[in-house]
Amino acid sequence: MIRKAFRVIVRGTVQGVGFRPFIYRLASRLGYSGFVRNIGEGVEIYLEKEDGQLEEFLESLKNEAPPLARIEGVDYQPVEPLGRSGFEIDRSSQEKSFVFISPDIATCQDCLQEIEDPEERRYRYPFTNCTNCGPRYTIVRQLPYDRRQTTMSGFRMCRDCRREYQDPLDRRYHAQPIACPRCGPELSLLEARTGRKLTGGLEQAVRLIRQGKVLAVKGLGGFHLVCLATDQKAIKRLRQIKRRQTKPLALMARDLKTVRKYAQLNPDEKSWLTSPARPIVLLKKKRELPGIAPFIDTVGIMLPYTPLHHLLLKDLPLIVATSSNRKDAPIIKDDSLVSPGLCDYILTHNREIAMRADDSVIKVVNGKPVFLRRARGFVPFPQAVPESLQNPVQILAVGGELKNTISIYKNGYIITSQFLGDLDDYENFRYFEETLNHLKKLFSFRPELVVSDLHPDFWSTRYARNLKIPHLQVQHHFAHSLAPLIEHQLPPGEKFLGVSWDGFGYGDDGQAWGGEFLLADYDGYERYAHFDYVPLPGGDVAAREPWRMALSHLYRAFGENFPCLRPLASIPESRLRPVRLMIERKINSPLTSSAGRLFDAVAYICGLAPARVEYEAEAPSRLEAAASRVRSKRNQGYSFSVRRDSRPYRVDFSQTIDELVLDLKKKVRPELAAWKFHLTLVQLILEMAVLARKEHGLNRVVLTGGVFLNRLLTEQTERVLMKNGFEVLRPVFYSPGDESLSLGQIAYALNRVKKGEL
């Protein structure tokens, strides 16, 4: 028989995830000799066998890979046989390249069984993990990914852990965070005010939570503030601590039975809730939990994702688990920053957090996720770039001002950071710099080109200018529209209609854009149509006070004799009159085409939003919740007009506001008015898509921007467009909001570099 040999290279997230032991077992089972080792670009496998064929090996490689592995590509070629006997795991190559790191992953079933079994040596041990689960991104300081480069470096393995670590057939083979009660991290329970260490640890923490205390609990990427979800006094106190009166609080439930007690759960939502990433999933409420998510119809719930969480929830079926940070600041990761005023007690441990990361938040729309926040469990998964856009230049994109992320490009892949928050907060800007430095170290990244938003005064733009390397700027909504193209692996060539709706983006004309229809491709865009400009009285303050935009749209629709509806009657004349004069005299009232501000206006006119909101998108969220209670298929939307006398076309909502006011005067329920408003926008998108197909032959529609975090709008628009024969793209593993700007910025830069324009 002829002896055959092959060299196989596997690229992707294949280091630190139990991949080499998997290959060892697979090759041994199939009778191959040879070796497997880590190399700079992934994993190298040498296979040798009498009359050997690769088909069964490659099929098993794809179907049986470890749960944390993410295979991006497999290359193989025949080579000369070396005459190896047996299969071995060889020492890793020292070459440096672009190696991927797994995100932090929820505790696997095998580890759960161990912490629940009194006969196991890791019984009730809160830091149990293996190659299939546990911390990764939040503990690694730099590459290569081994124990000495992580925050586990200070914990010397005991004899039993060392034996598991060195055994290729053990699921803890080269599990860098491996630990046990004898040699690993330890819990501590502290009194917040005095710092005094208490006895009882975990059991005492459970008792304190039951007594109504608020605890700061150290997790994978930072501290949670925790209290009993059914204790109204504790929830009220936690809200006072967070200075958060209406913004929803996240819950952690013991199991699916508990989830179903409080929320509706469909199969797709269940799949995401129980996935290894364990995100917070926004679910329709089944019953109201006072003080948790007021005025909206959804509640954010996650399942336990660390052994510590599982042990806490064993005796506490449902807890509040919200980020421990001051308003708009990054999540706290260090014990020293947990101030006495933040909680009553601190449940912490002595394993340092190298890189903080919030919980990811998603909702499921038409079977696919919509990310409100992409962080723990998903970062730093790589995003492959279409081959036609790949180039050797290393590119940094610094995103926008709000909901910032950083993206880096190197060797055909993009890594996007976790959610970093709003950069107008100094602590978040420091977090931005900290994260960029971390990514540089992890991926040996040295930017040769930087990309930012068009806005000259964003902190991210200023940072980009100061780097003293070639600097490219990309218009906000164009970057939004390009991001899904990269995610869906679409090469340059075909134009599309980008529907990019959000609260604010700096436009080419210096105005505040936000209700945009763009004819676009990778090369550039034309502003095909937009919401007609209306005044933004008071500038940024109008985003926090919806009544101002209500007044602006009413003034636009009715002029000086606009009706004083009941919600406006609650605004004192001493505040109403100056704002009206601002609009009339065009004083401190920049123009905006913002879709987000239109939602604010309609929510307030319908009496569904407060005069001043506490958090971003509070008014639109209340409007969506009201509309979701109706969902009548018999109703038509309101009228609107598209002015086509010149390009770009302009969408005038004066008729919409007129008919909305008429409905409310007729005592039409606000919920029905909200539903009709959503239908109006769905009809508008369809009308513009049909027009673009007629005038330009376009059949692809891309839905982006923060407005498409709205479940109702997204699911209805997607269905209507697909029913009318359109190809619809939207972000799936990235947010439609400003978190994805850095991804779109990279896309534009890649095309410019590939065309030799930079």
Coordinates of C-alpha atoms in Angstrom, one line a residue, residues 182-736:
R182 CA -6.4 24.0 46.7
C183 CA -4.5 26.2 44.2
G184 CA -6.9 28.7 42.6
P185 CA -8.7 32.0 43.2
E186 CA -10.7 32.5 46.4
L187 CA -13.9 34.4 47.2
S188 CA -14.1 37.1 49.8
L189 CA -17.1 38.8 51.3
L190 CA -16.5 42.3 52.6
E191 CA -18.6 44.9 54.3
A192 CA -18.6 47.8 51.9
R193 CA -18.5 50.6 54.5
T194 CA -15.6 49.2 56.6
G195 CA -13.8 46.8 54.3
R196 CA -14.1 44.2 57.1
K197 CA -13.9 40.6 55.8
L198 CA -16.9 38.4 56.8
T199 CA -17.1 34.7 57.3
G200 CA -19.5 32.4 55.5
G201 CA -18.6 33.6 52.0
L202 CA -21.1 32.5 49.4
E203 CA -23.7 31.2 51.9
Q204 CA -23.6 34.4 53.8
A205 CA -23.9 36.4 50.6
V206 CA -27.1 34.5 49.7
R207 CA -28.5 35.3 53.2
L208 CA -27.7 39.0 52.8
I209 CA -29.4 39.2 49.4
R210 CA -32.5 37.5 50.9
Q211 CA -32.5 40.1 53.6
G212 CA -32.8 42.9 51.0
K213 CA -29.2 44.0 50.8
V214 CA -27.5 45.2 47.7
L215 CA -24.2 43.4 46.8
A216 CA -21.5 44.2 44.4
V217 CA -20.5 40.8 42.8
K218 CA -17.3 40.4 40.8
G219 CA -17.9 38.5 37.6
L220 CA -15.9 37.9 34.4
G221 CA -15.8 41.4 33.0
G222 CA -16.6 43.5 36.0
F223 CA -18.9 43.9 39.0
H224 CA -22.7 43.5 39.0
L225 CA -24.9 45.2 41.5
V226 CA -27.2 42.4 42.8
C227 CA -30.4 42.3 44.8
L228 CA -33.5 40.2 45.0
A229 CA -35.7 40.8 42.0
T230 CA -38.9 40.5 44.0
D231 CA -37.9 42.8 46.9
Q232 CA -39.3 46.3 46.1
K233 CA -37.4 48.0 48.9
A234 CA -34.1 46.6 47.6
I235 CA -34.9 47.6 44.0
K236 CA -35.8 51.1 45.0
R237 CA -32.6 51.4 46.9
L238 CA -30.5 50.0 44.0
R239 CA -32.2 52.6 41.7
Q240 CA -31.3 55.4 44.1
I241 CA -27.7 54.1 44.1
K242 CA -27.6 54.0 40.3
R243 CA -29.6 57.3 40.0
R244 CA -31.7 55.3 37.6
Q245 CA -35.5 55.8 38.1
T246 CA -37.0 54.3 34.9
K247 CA -34.2 52.7 32.9
P248 CA -34.7 48.9 32.8
L249 CA -32.7 46.7 35.0
A250 CA -31.3 43.3 33.8
L251 CA -32.3 40.1 35.5
M252 CA -30.5 36.8 36.0
A253 CA -32.8 33.8 36.3
R254 CA -31.9 30.4 37.8
D255 CA -33.2 28.4 34.9
L256 CA -35.7 28.3 32.0
K257 CA -38.6 27.5 34.2
T258 CA -38.0 30.7 36.1
V259 CA -37.7 32.7 32.8
R260 CA -41.0 31.3 31.6
K261 CA -42.7 32.4 34.8
Y262 CA -42.0 36.0 34.0
A263 CA -41.6 36.2 30.2
Q264 CA -42.6 34.7 26.9
L265 CA -40.0 32.6 25.3
N266 CA -39.9 31.3 21.7
P267 CA -37.5 28.6 20.4
D268 CA -35.1 31.2 18.9
E269 CA -35.0 33.2 22.1
K270 CA -34.4 30.1 24.1
S271 CA -31.5 29.1 21.8
W272 CA -29.8 32.5 22.4
L273 CA -30.5 32.5 26.1
T274 CA -28.9 29.1 26.5
S275 CA -26.0 29.6 24.0
P276 CA -22.4 29.5 25.2
A277 CA -22.3 33.4 25.0
R278 CA -25.2 33.7 27.5
P279 CA -26.3 37.2 26.5
I280 CA -29.1 39.2 28.1
V281 CA -32.1 38.6 25.9
L282 CA -35.0 41.1 25.7
L283 CA -38.2 39.1 26.1
K284 CA -41.9 40.0 26.1
K285 CA -43.2 40.3 29.6
K286 CA -45.6 37.6 30.8
R287 CA -46.2 39.3 34.2
E288 CA -45.1 42.6 35.6
L289 CA -42.2 42.8 38.0
P290 CA -42.6 46.2 39.7
G291 CA -39.6 48.4 39.4
I292 CA -37.7 46.3 36.9
A293 CA -38.6 47.6 33.4
P294 CA -41.4 50.2 33.8
F295 CA -43.4 51.6 30.8
I296 CA -42.1 49.1 28.3
D297 CA -43.3 45.6 27.3
T298 CA -40.0 43.7 27.5
V299 CA -37.6 42.6 30.2
G300 CA -34.0 41.7 29.8
I301 CA -33.1 38.3 31.3
M302 CA -29.9 36.2 31.2
L303 CA -29.0 32.8 32.7
P304 CA -26.0 32.2 35.0
Y305 CA -22.8 32.0 33.0
T306 CA -20.1 31.4 35.7
P307 CA -20.0 28.8 38.5
L308 CA -20.3 31.6 41.0
H309 CA -23.6 32.7 39.4
H310 CA -24.9 29.1 39.4
L311 CA -24.1 28.7 43.1
L312 CA -25.8 32.0 44.0
L313 CA -28.9 31.2 41.9
K314 CA -29.2 27.8 43.4
D315 CA -31.0 29.4 46.4
L316 CA -32.1 32.6 44.7
P317 CA -34.4 32.0 41.7
L318 CA -34.3 35.5 40.3
I319 CA -32.0 38.4 41.0
V320 CA -31.3 41.9 39.5
A321 CA -27.8 41.8 38.0
T322 CA -27.0 45.3 36.6
S323 CA -23.6 46.8 35.8
S324 CA -21.9 48.4 38.8
N325 CA -21.0 51.8 37.5
R326 CA -22.0 55.4 37.9
K327 CA -24.3 56.7 35.2
D328 CA -22.8 56.5 31.7
A329 CA -19.4 55.4 33.0
P330 CA -17.7 52.1 32.2
I331 CA -18.3 49.0 34.3
I332 CA -16.1 48.7 37.4
K333 CA -13.5 45.9 37.4
D334 CA -11.2 46.7 40.3
D335 CA -12.1 46.2 44.0
S336 CA -10.6 49.6 44.9
L337 CA -13.2 51.4 42.8
V338 CA -16.2 49.8 44.5
S339 CA -17.1 52.7 46.8
P340 CA -19.1 52.3 50.0
G341 CA -22.0 54.2 48.6
L342 CA -22.4 51.8 45.8
C343 CA -23.6 48.8 47.8
D344 CA -23.9 47.2 51.3
Y345 CA -21.5 44.3 50.8
I346 CA -18.9 43.2 48.2
L347 CA -18.5 39.6 47.0
T348 CA -15.2 39.6 45.3
H349 CA -12.2 37.4 44.5
N350 CA -8.5 37.6 43.9
R351 CA -8.4 36.8 40.1
E352 CA -7.7 40.1 38.4
I353 CA -9.8 41.3 35.4
A354 CA -7.4 42.2 32.6
M355 CA -10.1 43.7 30.3
R356 CA -13.5 44.7 31.4
A357 CA -16.6 43.8 29.3
D358 CA -20.3 44.3 29.9
D359 CA -23.0 41.7 29.3
S360 CA -24.1 41.5 25.7
V361 CA -27.7 42.4 25.0
I362 CA -29.8 41.1 22.2
K363 CA -33.4 40.8 21.0
V364 CA -34.6 38.3 18.4
V365 CA -36.4 39.6 15.3
N366 CA -37.7 37.3 12.6
G367 CA -35.5 34.5 14.0
K368 CA -32.3 36.6 13.9
P369 CA -30.5 38.5 16.6
V370 CA -30.5 42.3 16.9
F371 CA -27.6 43.4 19.1
L372 CA -28.2 46.3 21.5
R373 CA -24.8 45.7 23.0
R374 CA -22.1 43.4 21.7
A375 CA -19.5 42.6 24.4
R376 CA -19.0 39.5 26.7
G377 CA -19.4 36.2 24.9
F378 CA -18.9 37.7 21.4
V379 CA -15.7 39.8 21.6
P380 CA -13.1 39.3 20.1
F381 CA -14.6 37.0 17.5
P382 CA -13.0 37.9 14.1
Q383 CA -14.9 39.1 11.0
A384 CA -13.6 37.8 7.7
V385 CA -13.3 40.3 4.9
P386 CA -14.3 39.5 1.3
E387 CA -11.2 38.4 -0.6
S388 CA -11.5 41.1 -3.1
L389 CA -11.0 43.8 -0.4
Q390 CA -8.1 42.2 1.5
N391 CA -4.8 44.0 1.6
P392 CA -1.6 44.2 3.7
V393 CA -2.3 47.6 5.3
Q394 CA -3.2 47.6 9.0
I395 CA -6.2 49.8 9.6
L396 CA -7.7 51.3 12.7
A397 CA -11.2 52.6 12.9
V398 CA -12.2 54.7 15.9
G399 CA -16.0 54.8 15.5
G400 CA -18.2 57.7 16.6
E401 CA -18.9 59.6 19.8
L402 CA -21.8 57.6 21.3
K403 CA -21.9 53.9 21.9
N404 CA -18.3 53.7 20.7
T405 CA -16.4 50.7 19.5
I406 CA -12.9 50.3 18.0
S407 CA -12.2 48.0 15.0
I408 CA -8.8 46.9 13.7
Y409 CA -8.0 45.3 10.4
K410 CA -5.1 42.9 9.8
N411 CA -4.4 40.0 7.5
G412 CA -7.9 39.7 6.1
Y413 CA -9.8 40.0 9.4
I414 CA -11.5 42.7 11.4
I415 CA -11.7 42.6 15.2
T416 CA -14.3 44.8 16.8
S417 CA -14.0 45.8 20.4
Q418 CA -16.6 45.4 23.1
F419 CA -19.1 48.3 23.7
L420 CA -17.1 51.2 25.1
G421 CA -19.9 53.8 25.9
D422 CA -20.0 57.5 25.1
L423 CA -16.7 59.2 24.6
D424 CA -17.9 62.5 26.0
D425 CA -17.4 61.0 29.4
Y426 CA -13.7 61.1 30.4
E427 CA -13.7 57.7 32.1
N428 CA -15.1 56.1 28.9
F429 CA -12.4 57.9 26.8
R430 CA -9.8 56.3 29.1
Y431 CA -11.5 53.0 28.6
F432 CA -11.3 53.6 24.8
E433 CA -7.5 54.1 25.1
E434 CA -7.1 51.2 27.4
T435 CA -9.0 48.9 25.0
L436 CA -7.0 50.1 22.0
N437 CA -3.7 49.4 23.8
H438 CA -5.0 46.0 24.8
L439 CA -5.9 45.1 21.2
K440 CA -2.6 46.3 19.9
K441 CA -0.8 44.0 22.4
L442 CA -3.1 41.0 21.7
F443 CA -2.9 41.1 18.0
S444 CA 0.5 42.7 17.4
F445 CA -1.3 45.5 15.7
R446 CA 0.4 48.6 14.4
P447 CA -2.0 50.9 12.5
E448 CA -0.8 52.4 9.2
L449 CA -4.1 54.2 8.4
V450 CA -6.8 55.5 10.8
V451 CA -10.5 56.1 9.9
S452 CA -13.0 58.3 11.8
D453 CA -16.4 59.9 11.6
L454 CA -16.8 63.1 9.6
H455 CA -17.7 65.2 12.6
P456 CA -14.7 67.4 13.4
D457 CA -15.4 67.7 17.1
F458 CA -15.9 64.1 18.1
W459 CA -13.3 62.9 20.6
S460 CA -12.7 59.9 18.4
T461 CA -12.0 62.2 15.4
R462 CA -9.6 64.3 17.5
Y463 CA -7.8 61.2 18.6
A464 CA -7.5 60.0 15.0
R465 CA -6.0 63.4 13.9
N466 CA -3.4 63.2 16.7
L467 CA -2.0 59.9 15.6
K468 CA 0.0 61.5 12.8
I469 CA -0.7 58.7 10.3
P470 CA -2.8 58.9 7.2
H471 CA -6.4 59.8 8.3
L472 CA -9.6 59.1 6.4
Q473 CA -13.0 60.4 7.4
V474 CA -16.3 58.7 6.5
Q475 CA -19.9 60.2 6.7
H476 CA -21.8 58.7 9.6
H477 CA -24.8 57.1 7.8
F478 CA -22.6 55.9 4.9
A479 CA -20.5 54.0 7.5
H480 CA -23.7 52.6 9.0
S481 CA -24.8 51.3 5.5
L482 CA -21.5 49.6 4.7
A483 CA -21.2 47.6 7.9
P484 CA -23.7 44.9 7.0
L485 CA -21.9 44.4 3.6
I486 CA -18.8 43.3 5.4
E487 CA -20.7 41.0 7.8
H488 CA -22.6 39.4 4.9
Q489 CA -19.3 39.0 2.9
L490 CA -20.5 41.0 -0.1
P491 CA -17.7 42.2 -2.5
P492 CA -17.7 45.6 -4.2
G493 CA -19.8 46.0 -7.3
E494 CA -23.6 46.1 -6.7
K495 CA -25.3 49.3 -5.6
F496 CA -27.9 49.2 -2.9
L497 CA -30.5 51.5 -1.1
G498 CA -29.2 52.2 2.4
V499 CA -32.0 53.1 4.8
S500 CA -30.0 54.6 7.7
W501 CA -32.2 56.0 10.5
D502 CA -30.9 57.2 13.9
G503 CA -30.8 60.2 16.2
F504 CA -27.8 62.1 14.9
G505 CA -25.0 62.0 12.4
Y506 CA -23.0 64.8 11.0
G507 CA -24.0 65.4 7.3
D508 CA -22.0 66.6 4.3
D509 CA -23.9 69.9 4.5
G510 CA -23.0 70.4 8.2
Q511 CA -26.6 69.6 9.3
A512 CA -27.8 67.0 11.7
W513 CA -28.8 64.0 9.6
G514 CA -30.7 61.0 10.8
G515 CA -33.5 60.0 8.4
E516 CA -31.5 59.0 5.3
F517 CA -32.0 57.0 2.1
L518 CA -28.7 56.5 0.4
L519 CA -27.8 55.1 -3.1
A520 CA -24.5 53.5 -2.2
D521 CA -21.8 51.1 -2.8
Y522 CA -18.3 50.7 -1.4
D523 CA -17.1 53.6 -3.6
G524 CA -19.4 56.2 -2.2
Y525 CA -23.0 57.3 -1.9
E526 CA -25.7 59.8 -3.2
R527 CA -28.2 61.2 -0.7
Y528 CA -31.3 59.8 -2.5
A529 CA -33.9 61.1 0.0
H530 CA -34.2 62.3 3.6
F531 CA -36.7 63.4 6.2
D532 CA -37.4 67.1 5.6
Y533 CA -35.5 69.3 8.0
V534 CA -37.2 70.6 11.1
P535 CA -35.8 72.8 13.9
L536 CA -34.1 71.2 16.9
P537 CA -34.9 73.8 19.5
G538 CA -32.1 74.1 22.1
G539 CA -29.8 71.7 20.2
D540 CA -28.8 68.6 22.1
V541 CA -31.2 69.3 24.9
A542 CA -34.1 68.5 22.6
A543 CA -32.9 64.8 22.6
R544 CA -33.5 64.7 26.3
E545 CA -36.8 66.7 26.3
P546 CA -39.2 65.2 23.7
W547 CA -41.8 68.0 24.1
R548 CA -39.4 70.3 22.3
M549 CA -39.5 68.1 19.1
A550 CA -43.2 67.6 19.6
L551 CA -43.5 71.4 19.5
S552 CA -41.2 71.6 16.4
H553 CA -43.2 69.1 14.4
L554 CA -46.6 70.6 15.4
Y555 CA -45.3 74.1 14.4
R556 CA -44.2 72.6 11.1
A557 CA -47.5 71.0 10.4
F558 CA -49.9 73.7 11.7
G559 CA -47.9 76.9 11.9
E560 CA -48.4 79.4 14.7
N561 CA -51.9 78.1 15.4
F562 CA -50.8 74.6 16.3
P563 CA -53.2 72.8 18.7
C564 CA -52.1 72.8 22.4
L565 CA -52.6 69.1 23.1
R566 CA -52.9 67.7 26.6
P567 CA -49.3 66.7 27.0
L568 CA -48.1 70.2 26.0
A569 CA -50.5 71.7 28.5
S570 CA -48.4 70.2 31.2
I571 CA -45.4 72.4 30.2
P572 CA -45.4 75.7 31.9
E573 CA -45.9 78.7 29.7
S574 CA -42.6 80.1 31.0
R575 CA -40.8 77.2 29.3
L576 CA -43.1 76.8 26.3
R577 CA -43.0 80.4 25.1
P578 CA -39.1 80.7 24.8
V579 CA -38.9 77.5 22.9
R580 CA -41.7 78.6 20.5
L581 CA -39.8 81.8 19.9
M582 CA -36.6 79.8 19.2
I583 CA -38.5 77.9 16.5
E584 CA -40.1 81.0 15.0
R585 CA -37.0 83.1 15.0
K586 CA -34.6 80.3 14.2
I587 CA -32.5 80.9 17.3
N588 CA -30.4 78.1 18.7
S589 CA -32.5 75.7 16.6
P590 CA -30.2 73.8 14.2
L591 CA -32.0 71.8 11.5
T592 CA -32.3 68.1 11.7
S593 CA -33.6 65.2 9.5
S594 CA -33.5 62.8 12.4
A595 CA -35.8 59.8 12.5
G596 CA -35.0 59.4 16.2
R597 CA -36.3 62.9 17.0
L598 CA -39.5 62.2 15.0
F599 CA -40.1 59.2 17.2
D600 CA -39.6 61.4 20.3
A601 CA -42.1 63.9 19.0
V602 CA -44.8 61.3 18.2
A603 CA -44.3 59.6 21.5
Y604 CA -44.9 62.8 23.3
I605 CA -47.8 63.9 21.2
C606 CA -49.5 60.6 22.0
G607 CA -49.0 61.2 25.7
L608 CA -46.6 58.2 26.0
A609 CA -43.4 59.9 26.9
P610 CA -42.4 62.2 29.8
A611 CA -41.3 65.8 29.3
R612 CA -37.7 64.8 30.1
V613 CA -36.4 61.3 29.5
E614 CA -33.9 59.5 31.7
Y615 CA -32.1 57.4 29.1
E616 CA -31.5 57.4 25.3
A617 CA -34.4 56.0 23.3
E618 CA -36.8 56.0 26.3
A619 CA -39.5 57.8 24.3
P620 CA -39.3 55.6 21.2
S621 CA -39.2 52.5 23.5
R622 CA -42.5 53.5 25.1
L623 CA -44.0 54.2 21.7
E624 CA -43.0 50.8 20.4
A625 CA -44.3 49.1 23.5
A626 CA -47.7 50.8 23.1
A627 CA -47.9 49.9 19.4
S628 CA -47.0 46.3 20.1
R629 CA -50.2 46.0 22.2
V630 CA -52.3 46.6 19.1
R631 CA -50.8 45.0 16.0
S632 CA -54.2 45.2 14.1
K633 CA -53.8 44.2 10.5
R634 CA -56.9 46.2 9.5
N635 CA -55.4 49.6 10.0
Q636 CA -53.7 51.9 7.5
G637 CA -50.8 54.1 8.3
Y638 CA -50.9 57.9 8.2
S639 CA -50.3 60.0 5.1
F640 CA -46.9 61.5 4.2
S641 CA -45.6 63.2 1.0
V642 CA -42.3 62.7 -0.9
R643 CA -41.3 65.9 -2.6
R644 CA -39.6 65.0 -5.8
D645 CA -39.1 68.4 -7.3
S646 CA -35.3 68.2 -6.8
R647 CA -32.7 65.7 -5.5
P648 CA -32.4 64.6 -2.8
Y649 CA -36.1 63.9 -2.4
R650 CA -37.6 65.1 0.8
V651 CA -40.1 63.3 3.0
D652 CA -42.6 65.7 4.6
F653 CA -44.4 64.4 7.7
S654 CA -46.8 67.3 8.1
Q655 CA -49.8 65.2 7.0
T656 CA -48.7 62.5 9.4
I657 CA -48.7 64.8 12.3
D658 CA -52.0 66.4 11.1
E659 CA -53.8 63.0 10.9
L660 CA -52.2 61.9 14.2
V661 CA -53.6 64.9 16.0
L662 CA -57.0 64.4 14.5
D663 CA -57.0 60.8 15.7
L664 CA -56.2 61.8 19.2
K665 CA -58.9 64.5 19.2
K666 CA -61.3 61.7 18.2
K667 CA -60.2 59.8 21.3
V668 CA -58.4 57.2 19.3
R669 CA -56.3 55.2 21.8
P670 CA -52.6 56.3 21.9
E671 CA -51.7 52.6 21.4
L672 CA -53.5 52.5 18.0
A673 CA -52.0 55.9 17.0
A674 CA -48.5 54.5 17.8
W675 CA -49.2 51.4 15.7
K676 CA -50.4 53.5 12.8
F677 CA -47.3 55.6 13.0
H678 CA -45.1 52.5 12.7
L679 CA -47.1 51.4 9.7
T680 CA -46.5 54.8 8.2
L681 CA -42.8 54.3 8.3
V682 CA -43.0 50.8 6.9
Q683 CA -45.0 52.1 4.0
L684 CA -42.5 54.9 3.5
I685 CA -39.5 52.5 3.3
L686 CA -41.4 50.3 0.8
E687 CA -42.4 53.3 -1.3
M688 CA -38.8 54.5 -1.5
A689 CA -37.4 51.1 -2.2
V690 CA -39.9 50.6 -5.1
L691 CA -39.0 54.1 -6.4
A692 CA -35.2 53.3 -6.2
R693 CA -35.9 50.0 -8.1
K694 CA -37.8 51.8 -10.8
E695 CA -35.3 54.7 -11.2
H696 CA -32.0 52.8 -10.6
G697 CA -32.7 49.1 -10.9
L698 CA -31.7 48.5 -7.3
N699 CA -33.1 45.4 -5.5
R700 CA -31.0 45.3 -2.4
V701 CA -32.1 47.3 0.7
V702 CA -29.8 47.7 3.8
L703 CA -31.5 48.6 7.1
T704 CA -29.2 50.3 9.6
G705 CA -29.0 52.9 12.3
G706 CA -30.2 52.9 15.9
V707 CA -33.9 53.2 15.0
F708 CA -33.8 49.6 13.7
L709 CA -33.2 48.5 17.3
N710 CA -37.0 48.8 17.2
R711 CA -38.3 45.2 17.0
L712 CA -41.7 46.2 15.6
L713 CA -40.4 48.4 12.9
T714 CA -37.6 46.0 11.8
E715 CA -39.8 42.9 11.6
Q716 CA -42.6 44.6 9.8
T717 CA -40.2 46.4 7.3
E718 CA -38.2 43.2 6.6
R719 CA -41.4 41.2 5.9
V720 CA -43.0 43.8 3.7
L721 CA -39.8 44.3 1.6
M722 CA -39.2 40.6 1.2
K723 CA -42.8 40.1 0.2
N724 CA -42.2 42.6 -2.6
G725 CA -39.2 40.8 -3.9
F726 CA -36.4 42.8 -2.3
E727 CA -33.2 41.4 -0.9
V728 CA -33.0 42.8 2.7
L729 CA -29.7 43.0 4.6
R730 CA -29.3 44.1 8.2
P731 CA -26.7 43.6 10.9
V732 CA -26.9 40.2 12.6
F733 CA -23.9 39.7 14.8
Y734 CA -23.3 43.5 15.1
S735 CA -25.6 46.3 16.3
P736 CA -27.5 48.4 13.8

